[in-house]
mmCIF file of C-alpha atoms in Angstrom:
data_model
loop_
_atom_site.group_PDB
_atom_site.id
_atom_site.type_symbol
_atom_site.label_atom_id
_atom_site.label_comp_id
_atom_site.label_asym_id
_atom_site.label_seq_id
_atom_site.Cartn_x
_atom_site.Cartn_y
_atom_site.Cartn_z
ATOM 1 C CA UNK T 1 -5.880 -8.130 -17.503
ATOM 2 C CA UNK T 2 -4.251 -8.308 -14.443
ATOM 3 C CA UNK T 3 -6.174 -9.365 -11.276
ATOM 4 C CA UNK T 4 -5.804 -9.740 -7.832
ATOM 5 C CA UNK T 5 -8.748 -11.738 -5.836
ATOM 6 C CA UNK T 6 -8.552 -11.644 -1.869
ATOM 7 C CA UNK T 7 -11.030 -13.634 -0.032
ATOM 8 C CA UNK T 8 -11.313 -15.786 3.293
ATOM 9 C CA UNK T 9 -12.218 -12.364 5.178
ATOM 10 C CA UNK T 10 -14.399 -12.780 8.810
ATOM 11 C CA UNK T 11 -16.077 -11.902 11.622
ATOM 12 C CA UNK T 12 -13.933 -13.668 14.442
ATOM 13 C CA UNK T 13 -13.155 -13.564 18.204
ATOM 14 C CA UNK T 14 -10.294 -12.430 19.461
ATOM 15 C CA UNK T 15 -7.592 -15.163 19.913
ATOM 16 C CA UNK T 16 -8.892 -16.606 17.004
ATOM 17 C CA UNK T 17 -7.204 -17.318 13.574
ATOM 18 C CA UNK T 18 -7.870 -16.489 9.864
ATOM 19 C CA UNK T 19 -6.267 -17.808 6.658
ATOM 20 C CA UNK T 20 -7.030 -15.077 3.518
ATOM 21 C CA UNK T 21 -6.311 -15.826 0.144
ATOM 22 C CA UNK T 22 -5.293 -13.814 -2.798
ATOM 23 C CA UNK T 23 -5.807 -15.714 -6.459
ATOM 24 C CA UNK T 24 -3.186 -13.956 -9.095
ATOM 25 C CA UNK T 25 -4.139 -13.420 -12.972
ATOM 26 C CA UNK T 26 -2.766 -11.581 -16.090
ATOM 27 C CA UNK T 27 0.658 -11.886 -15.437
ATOM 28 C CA UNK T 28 3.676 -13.786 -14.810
ATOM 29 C CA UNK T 29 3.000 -14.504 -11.269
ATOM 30 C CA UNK T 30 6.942 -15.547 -10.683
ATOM 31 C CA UNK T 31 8.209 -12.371 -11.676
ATOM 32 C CA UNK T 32 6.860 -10.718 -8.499
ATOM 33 C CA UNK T 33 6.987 -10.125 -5.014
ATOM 34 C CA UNK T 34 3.285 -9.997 -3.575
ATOM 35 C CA UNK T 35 2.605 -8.126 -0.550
ATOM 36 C CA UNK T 36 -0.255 -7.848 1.881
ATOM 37 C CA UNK T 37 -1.131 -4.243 3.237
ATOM 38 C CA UNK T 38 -4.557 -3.588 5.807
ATOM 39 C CA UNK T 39 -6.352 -0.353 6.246
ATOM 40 C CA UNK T 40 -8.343 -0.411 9.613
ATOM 41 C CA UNK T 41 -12.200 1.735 8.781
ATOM 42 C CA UNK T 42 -11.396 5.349 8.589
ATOM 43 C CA UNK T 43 -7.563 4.925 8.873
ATOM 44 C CA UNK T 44 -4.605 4.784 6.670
ATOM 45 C CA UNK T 45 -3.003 2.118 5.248
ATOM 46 C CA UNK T 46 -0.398 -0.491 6.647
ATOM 47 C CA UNK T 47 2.014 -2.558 5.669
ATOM 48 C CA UNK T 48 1.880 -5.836 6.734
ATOM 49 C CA UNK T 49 4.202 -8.476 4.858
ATOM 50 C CA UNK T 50 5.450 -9.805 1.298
ATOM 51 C CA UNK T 51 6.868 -12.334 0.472
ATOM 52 C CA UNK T 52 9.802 -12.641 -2.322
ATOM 53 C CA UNK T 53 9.125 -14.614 -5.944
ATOM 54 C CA UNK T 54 10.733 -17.756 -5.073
ATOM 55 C CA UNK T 55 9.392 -18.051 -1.554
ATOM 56 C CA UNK T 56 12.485 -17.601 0.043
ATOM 57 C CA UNK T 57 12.376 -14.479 2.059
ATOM 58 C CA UNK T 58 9.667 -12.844 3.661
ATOM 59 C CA UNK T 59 9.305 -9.658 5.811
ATOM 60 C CA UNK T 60 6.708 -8.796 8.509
ATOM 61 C CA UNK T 61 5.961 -5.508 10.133
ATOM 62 C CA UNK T 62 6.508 -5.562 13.941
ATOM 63 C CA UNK T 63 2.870 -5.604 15.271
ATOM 64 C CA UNK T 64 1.938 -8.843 13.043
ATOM 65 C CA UNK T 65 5.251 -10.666 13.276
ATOM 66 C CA UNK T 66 4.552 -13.929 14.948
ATOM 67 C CA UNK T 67 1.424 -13.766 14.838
ATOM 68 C CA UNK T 68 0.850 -13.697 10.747
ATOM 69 C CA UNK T 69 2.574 -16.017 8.409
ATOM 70 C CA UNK T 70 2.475 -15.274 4.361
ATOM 71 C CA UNK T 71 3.266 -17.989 2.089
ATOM 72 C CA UNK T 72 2.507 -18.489 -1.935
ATOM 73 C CA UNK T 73 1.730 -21.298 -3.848
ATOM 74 C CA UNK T 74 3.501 -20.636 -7.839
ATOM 75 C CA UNK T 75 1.569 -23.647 -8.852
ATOM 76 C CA UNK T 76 -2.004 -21.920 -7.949
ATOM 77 C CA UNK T 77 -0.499 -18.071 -8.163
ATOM 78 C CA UNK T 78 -1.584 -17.547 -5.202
ATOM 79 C CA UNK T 79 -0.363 -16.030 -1.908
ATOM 80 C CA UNK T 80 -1.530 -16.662 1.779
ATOM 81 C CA UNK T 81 -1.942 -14.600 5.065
ATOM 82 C CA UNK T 82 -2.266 -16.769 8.117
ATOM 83 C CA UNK T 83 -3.252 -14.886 10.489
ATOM 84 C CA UNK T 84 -3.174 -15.924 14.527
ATOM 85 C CA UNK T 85 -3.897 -14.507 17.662
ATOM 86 C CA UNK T 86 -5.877 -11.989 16.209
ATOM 87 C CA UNK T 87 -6.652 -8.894 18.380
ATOM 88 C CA UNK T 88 -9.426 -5.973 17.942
ATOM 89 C CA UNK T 89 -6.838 -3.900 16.261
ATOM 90 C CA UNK T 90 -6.166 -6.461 13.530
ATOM 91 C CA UNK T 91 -10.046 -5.330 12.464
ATOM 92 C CA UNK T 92 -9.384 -4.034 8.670
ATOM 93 C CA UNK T 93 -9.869 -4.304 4.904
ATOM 94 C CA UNK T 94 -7.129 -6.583 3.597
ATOM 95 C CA UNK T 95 -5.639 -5.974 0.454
ATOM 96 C CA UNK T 96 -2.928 -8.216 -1.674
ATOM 97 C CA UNK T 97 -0.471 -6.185 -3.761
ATOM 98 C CA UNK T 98 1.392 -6.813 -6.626
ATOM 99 C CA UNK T 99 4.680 -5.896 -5.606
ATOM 100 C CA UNK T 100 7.150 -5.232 -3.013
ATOM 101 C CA UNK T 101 11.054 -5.935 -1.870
ATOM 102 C CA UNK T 102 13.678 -3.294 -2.138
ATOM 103 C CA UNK T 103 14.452 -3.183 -6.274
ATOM 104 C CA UNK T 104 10.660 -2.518 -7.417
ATOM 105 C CA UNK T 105 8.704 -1.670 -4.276
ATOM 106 C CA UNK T 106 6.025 -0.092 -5.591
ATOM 107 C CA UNK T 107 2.287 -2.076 -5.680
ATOM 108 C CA UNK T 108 0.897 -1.320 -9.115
ATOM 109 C CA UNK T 109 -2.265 -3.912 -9.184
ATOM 110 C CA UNK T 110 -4.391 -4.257 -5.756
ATOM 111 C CA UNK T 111 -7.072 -6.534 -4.919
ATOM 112 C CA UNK T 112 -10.545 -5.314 -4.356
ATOM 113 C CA UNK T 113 -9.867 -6.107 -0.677
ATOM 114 C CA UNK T 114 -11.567 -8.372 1.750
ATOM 115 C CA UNK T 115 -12.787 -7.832 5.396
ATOM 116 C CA UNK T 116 -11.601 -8.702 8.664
ATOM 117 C CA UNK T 117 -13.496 -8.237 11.659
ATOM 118 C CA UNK T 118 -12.008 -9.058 15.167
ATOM 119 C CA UNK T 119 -14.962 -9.158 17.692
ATOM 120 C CA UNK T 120 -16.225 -10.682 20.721
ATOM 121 C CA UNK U 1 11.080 1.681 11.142
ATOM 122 C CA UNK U 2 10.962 4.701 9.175
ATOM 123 C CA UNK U 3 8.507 7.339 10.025
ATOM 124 C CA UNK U 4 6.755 9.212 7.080
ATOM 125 C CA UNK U 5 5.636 12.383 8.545
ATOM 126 C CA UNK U 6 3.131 13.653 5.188
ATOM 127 C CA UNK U 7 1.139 16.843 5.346
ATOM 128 C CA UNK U 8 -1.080 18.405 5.209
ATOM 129 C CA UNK U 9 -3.530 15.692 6.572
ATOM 130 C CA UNK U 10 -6.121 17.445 4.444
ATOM 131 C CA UNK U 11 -6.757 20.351 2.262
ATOM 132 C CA UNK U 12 -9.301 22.300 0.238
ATOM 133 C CA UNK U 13 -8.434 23.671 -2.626
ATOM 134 C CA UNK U 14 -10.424 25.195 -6.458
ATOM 135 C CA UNK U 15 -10.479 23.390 -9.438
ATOM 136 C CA UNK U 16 -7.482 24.796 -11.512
ATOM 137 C CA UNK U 17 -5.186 25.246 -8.294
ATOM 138 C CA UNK U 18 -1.674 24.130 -7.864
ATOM 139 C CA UNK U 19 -1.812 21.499 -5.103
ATOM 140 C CA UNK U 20 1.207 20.236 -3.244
ATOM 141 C CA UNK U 21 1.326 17.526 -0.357
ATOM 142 C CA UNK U 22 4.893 17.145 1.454
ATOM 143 C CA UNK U 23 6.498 13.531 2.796
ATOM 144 C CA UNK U 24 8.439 13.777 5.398
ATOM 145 C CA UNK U 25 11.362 10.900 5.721
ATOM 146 C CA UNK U 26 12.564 9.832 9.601
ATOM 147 C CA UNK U 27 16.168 9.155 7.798
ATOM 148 C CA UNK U 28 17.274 9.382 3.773
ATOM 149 C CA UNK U 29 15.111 6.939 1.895
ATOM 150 C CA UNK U 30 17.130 8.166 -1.206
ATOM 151 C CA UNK U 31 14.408 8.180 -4.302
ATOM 152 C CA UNK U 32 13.073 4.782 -2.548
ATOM 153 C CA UNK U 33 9.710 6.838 -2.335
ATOM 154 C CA UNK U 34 6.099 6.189 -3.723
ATOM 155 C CA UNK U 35 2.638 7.607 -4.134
ATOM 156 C CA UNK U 36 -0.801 6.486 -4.220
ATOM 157 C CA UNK U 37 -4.207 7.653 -4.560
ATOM 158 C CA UNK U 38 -7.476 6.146 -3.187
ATOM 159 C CA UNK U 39 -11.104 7.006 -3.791
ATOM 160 C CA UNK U 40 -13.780 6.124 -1.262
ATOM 161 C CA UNK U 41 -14.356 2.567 -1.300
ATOM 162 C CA UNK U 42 -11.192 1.577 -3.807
ATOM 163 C CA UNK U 43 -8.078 0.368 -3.351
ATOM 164 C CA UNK U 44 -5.578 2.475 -4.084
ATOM 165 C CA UNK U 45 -3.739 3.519 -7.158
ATOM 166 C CA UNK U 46 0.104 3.791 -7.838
ATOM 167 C CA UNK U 47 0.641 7.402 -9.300
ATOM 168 C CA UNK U 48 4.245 7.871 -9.012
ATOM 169 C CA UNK U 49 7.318 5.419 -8.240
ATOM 170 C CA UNK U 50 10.660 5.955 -7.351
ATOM 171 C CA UNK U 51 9.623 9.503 -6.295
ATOM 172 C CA UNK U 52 9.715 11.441 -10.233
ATOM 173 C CA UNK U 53 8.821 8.535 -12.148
ATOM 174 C CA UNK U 54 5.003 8.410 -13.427
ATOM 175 C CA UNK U 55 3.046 5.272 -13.650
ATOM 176 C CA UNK U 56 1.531 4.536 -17.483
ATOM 177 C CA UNK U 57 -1.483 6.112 -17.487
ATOM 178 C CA UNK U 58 -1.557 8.396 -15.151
ATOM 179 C CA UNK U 59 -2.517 12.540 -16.108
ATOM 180 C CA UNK U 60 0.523 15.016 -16.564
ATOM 181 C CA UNK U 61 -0.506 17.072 -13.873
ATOM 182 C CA UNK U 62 0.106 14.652 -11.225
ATOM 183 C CA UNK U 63 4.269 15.006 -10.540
ATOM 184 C CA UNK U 64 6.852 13.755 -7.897
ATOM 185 C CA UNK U 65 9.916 15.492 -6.728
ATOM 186 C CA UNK U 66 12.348 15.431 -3.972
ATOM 187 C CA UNK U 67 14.916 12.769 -2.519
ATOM 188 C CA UNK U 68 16.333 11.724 0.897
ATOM 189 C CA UNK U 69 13.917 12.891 3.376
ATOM 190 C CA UNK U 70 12.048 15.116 1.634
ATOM 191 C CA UNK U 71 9.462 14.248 -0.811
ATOM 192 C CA UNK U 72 6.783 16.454 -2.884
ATOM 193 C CA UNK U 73 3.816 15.193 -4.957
ATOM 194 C CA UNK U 74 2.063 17.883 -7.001
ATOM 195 C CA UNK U 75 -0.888 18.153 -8.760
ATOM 196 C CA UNK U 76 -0.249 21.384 -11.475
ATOM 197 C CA UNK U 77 -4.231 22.077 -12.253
ATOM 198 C CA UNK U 78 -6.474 20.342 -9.586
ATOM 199 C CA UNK U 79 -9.250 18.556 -11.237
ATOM 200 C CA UNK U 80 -12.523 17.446 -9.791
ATOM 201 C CA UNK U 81 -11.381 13.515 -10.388
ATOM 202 C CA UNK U 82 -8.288 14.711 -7.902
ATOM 203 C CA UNK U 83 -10.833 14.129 -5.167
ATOM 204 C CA UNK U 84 -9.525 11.491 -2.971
ATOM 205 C CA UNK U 85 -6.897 10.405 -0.230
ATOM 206 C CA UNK U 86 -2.949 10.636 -1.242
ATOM 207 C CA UNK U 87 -0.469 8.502 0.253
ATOM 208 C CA UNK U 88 3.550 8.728 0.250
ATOM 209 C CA UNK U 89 5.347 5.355 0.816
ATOM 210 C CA UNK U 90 8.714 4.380 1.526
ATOM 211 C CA UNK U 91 10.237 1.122 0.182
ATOM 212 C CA UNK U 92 13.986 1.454 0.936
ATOM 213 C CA UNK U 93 13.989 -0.253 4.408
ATOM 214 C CA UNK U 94 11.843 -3.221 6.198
ATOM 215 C CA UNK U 95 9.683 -2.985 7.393
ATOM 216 C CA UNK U 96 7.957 -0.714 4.406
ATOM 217 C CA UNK U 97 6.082 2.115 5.822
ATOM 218 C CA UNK U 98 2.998 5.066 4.364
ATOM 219 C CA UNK U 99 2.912 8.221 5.161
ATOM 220 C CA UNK U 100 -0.608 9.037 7.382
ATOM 221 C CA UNK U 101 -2.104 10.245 4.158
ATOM 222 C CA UNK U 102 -3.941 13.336 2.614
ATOM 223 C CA UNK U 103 -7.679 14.369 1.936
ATOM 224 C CA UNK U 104 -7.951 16.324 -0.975
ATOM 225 C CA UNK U 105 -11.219 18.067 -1.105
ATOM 226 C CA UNK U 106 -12.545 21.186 -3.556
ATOM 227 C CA UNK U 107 -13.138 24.596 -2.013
#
């Protein structure tokens, strides 16, 4: 079935830096785009960044770009969030999405999420 | 960016009520509109896409109408499994933004 695996989530200081991981299953990872969206505890949810089938294009929302870099790997179907200068406010549940760019931008498989905690 | 103004933020409603949450488009997203629902501790669920079309699997009661800025979804029969936090989301610009989202609880 398909599956989406996130993992590399942390407790760590602001200023600090994060890589998270998302491990694809099921499907024909090279058909899609995969996208990363965060929900902070008690909040909504955010978009944050996908990144297109063939790695060429990527997008970023405003308050990450610069800071976060996504990237995939076809070979190990799996997509990455670097994530840099983290702040307080970057404290969330991560979730990788199956999903994204402007034809089919809908995220129909999710990941179980993992957890980011920015703290001093 | 494009703001997605949804409400109500939350509502209360019977089992067996007709339950309607409106999205709210900063500009004309054209039918570039989703919807999601999330239970406490899940990730969230794709209900409807391209704002009328239903997702496999997903109950008849659960539809999506509108187009340019304004976007419906309705539930026809509110069910006790309805419980849980809608979202609207917009896809036809970058950066891709969600409406603030809506707690559906029963009366």
């Amino acid at each position: 079935q398909v599956q989406l695996v996130e993992s590399g989530g942390d407790l760590v200081r602001p200023g600090g830096s994060l890589r998270l991981s998302c491990v694809a299953s099921g499907f024909t990872f090279t058909d899609f785009y995969i996208t990363w969206i965060r929900q902070a505890p008690g909040k909504g949810l955010e978009w944050l960044s996908d990144i297109s089938r063939t790695t060429t294009t990527t997008h970023y929302e405003d308050s990450v770009k610069g800071r976060f870099s996504i990237s995939r790997d076809n070979a190990k179907k799996s997509v990455y969030l670097q994530m840099n200068s983290l702040r307080v406010e970057d404290t969330a549940v991560y979730y990788c999405a199956r999903g994204g760019g402007i034809t089919r931008g809908y995220f129909d498989a999710w990941g179980q999420g993992t957890l980011v905690t920015v703290s001093s | 960016d494009i703001h997605m103004t949804q409400y109500p933020s939350s509502l209360s409603a019977a089992i067996g009520d007709r339950v309607t949450i409106t999205c709210q488009a900063s500009q004309d997203t054209g039918n570039s509109i989703n919807w999601y629902q999330q239970k406490p501790g899940k990730a969230p669920e794709v209900l409807i896409s391209d704002a009328t079309k239903s997702q496999i699997g997903v109950p008849s009661r659960f539809w999506g109408g509108g187009s340019g800025t304004h976007f419906t979804l309705t539930i026809s029969s509110l069910q006790s499994e309805d419980i849980a936090t809608y979202y609207c989301q917009q896809f036809d610009t970058y950066p891709f933004t969600f409406g603030q989202g809506t707690k559906v609880e029963i009366k």
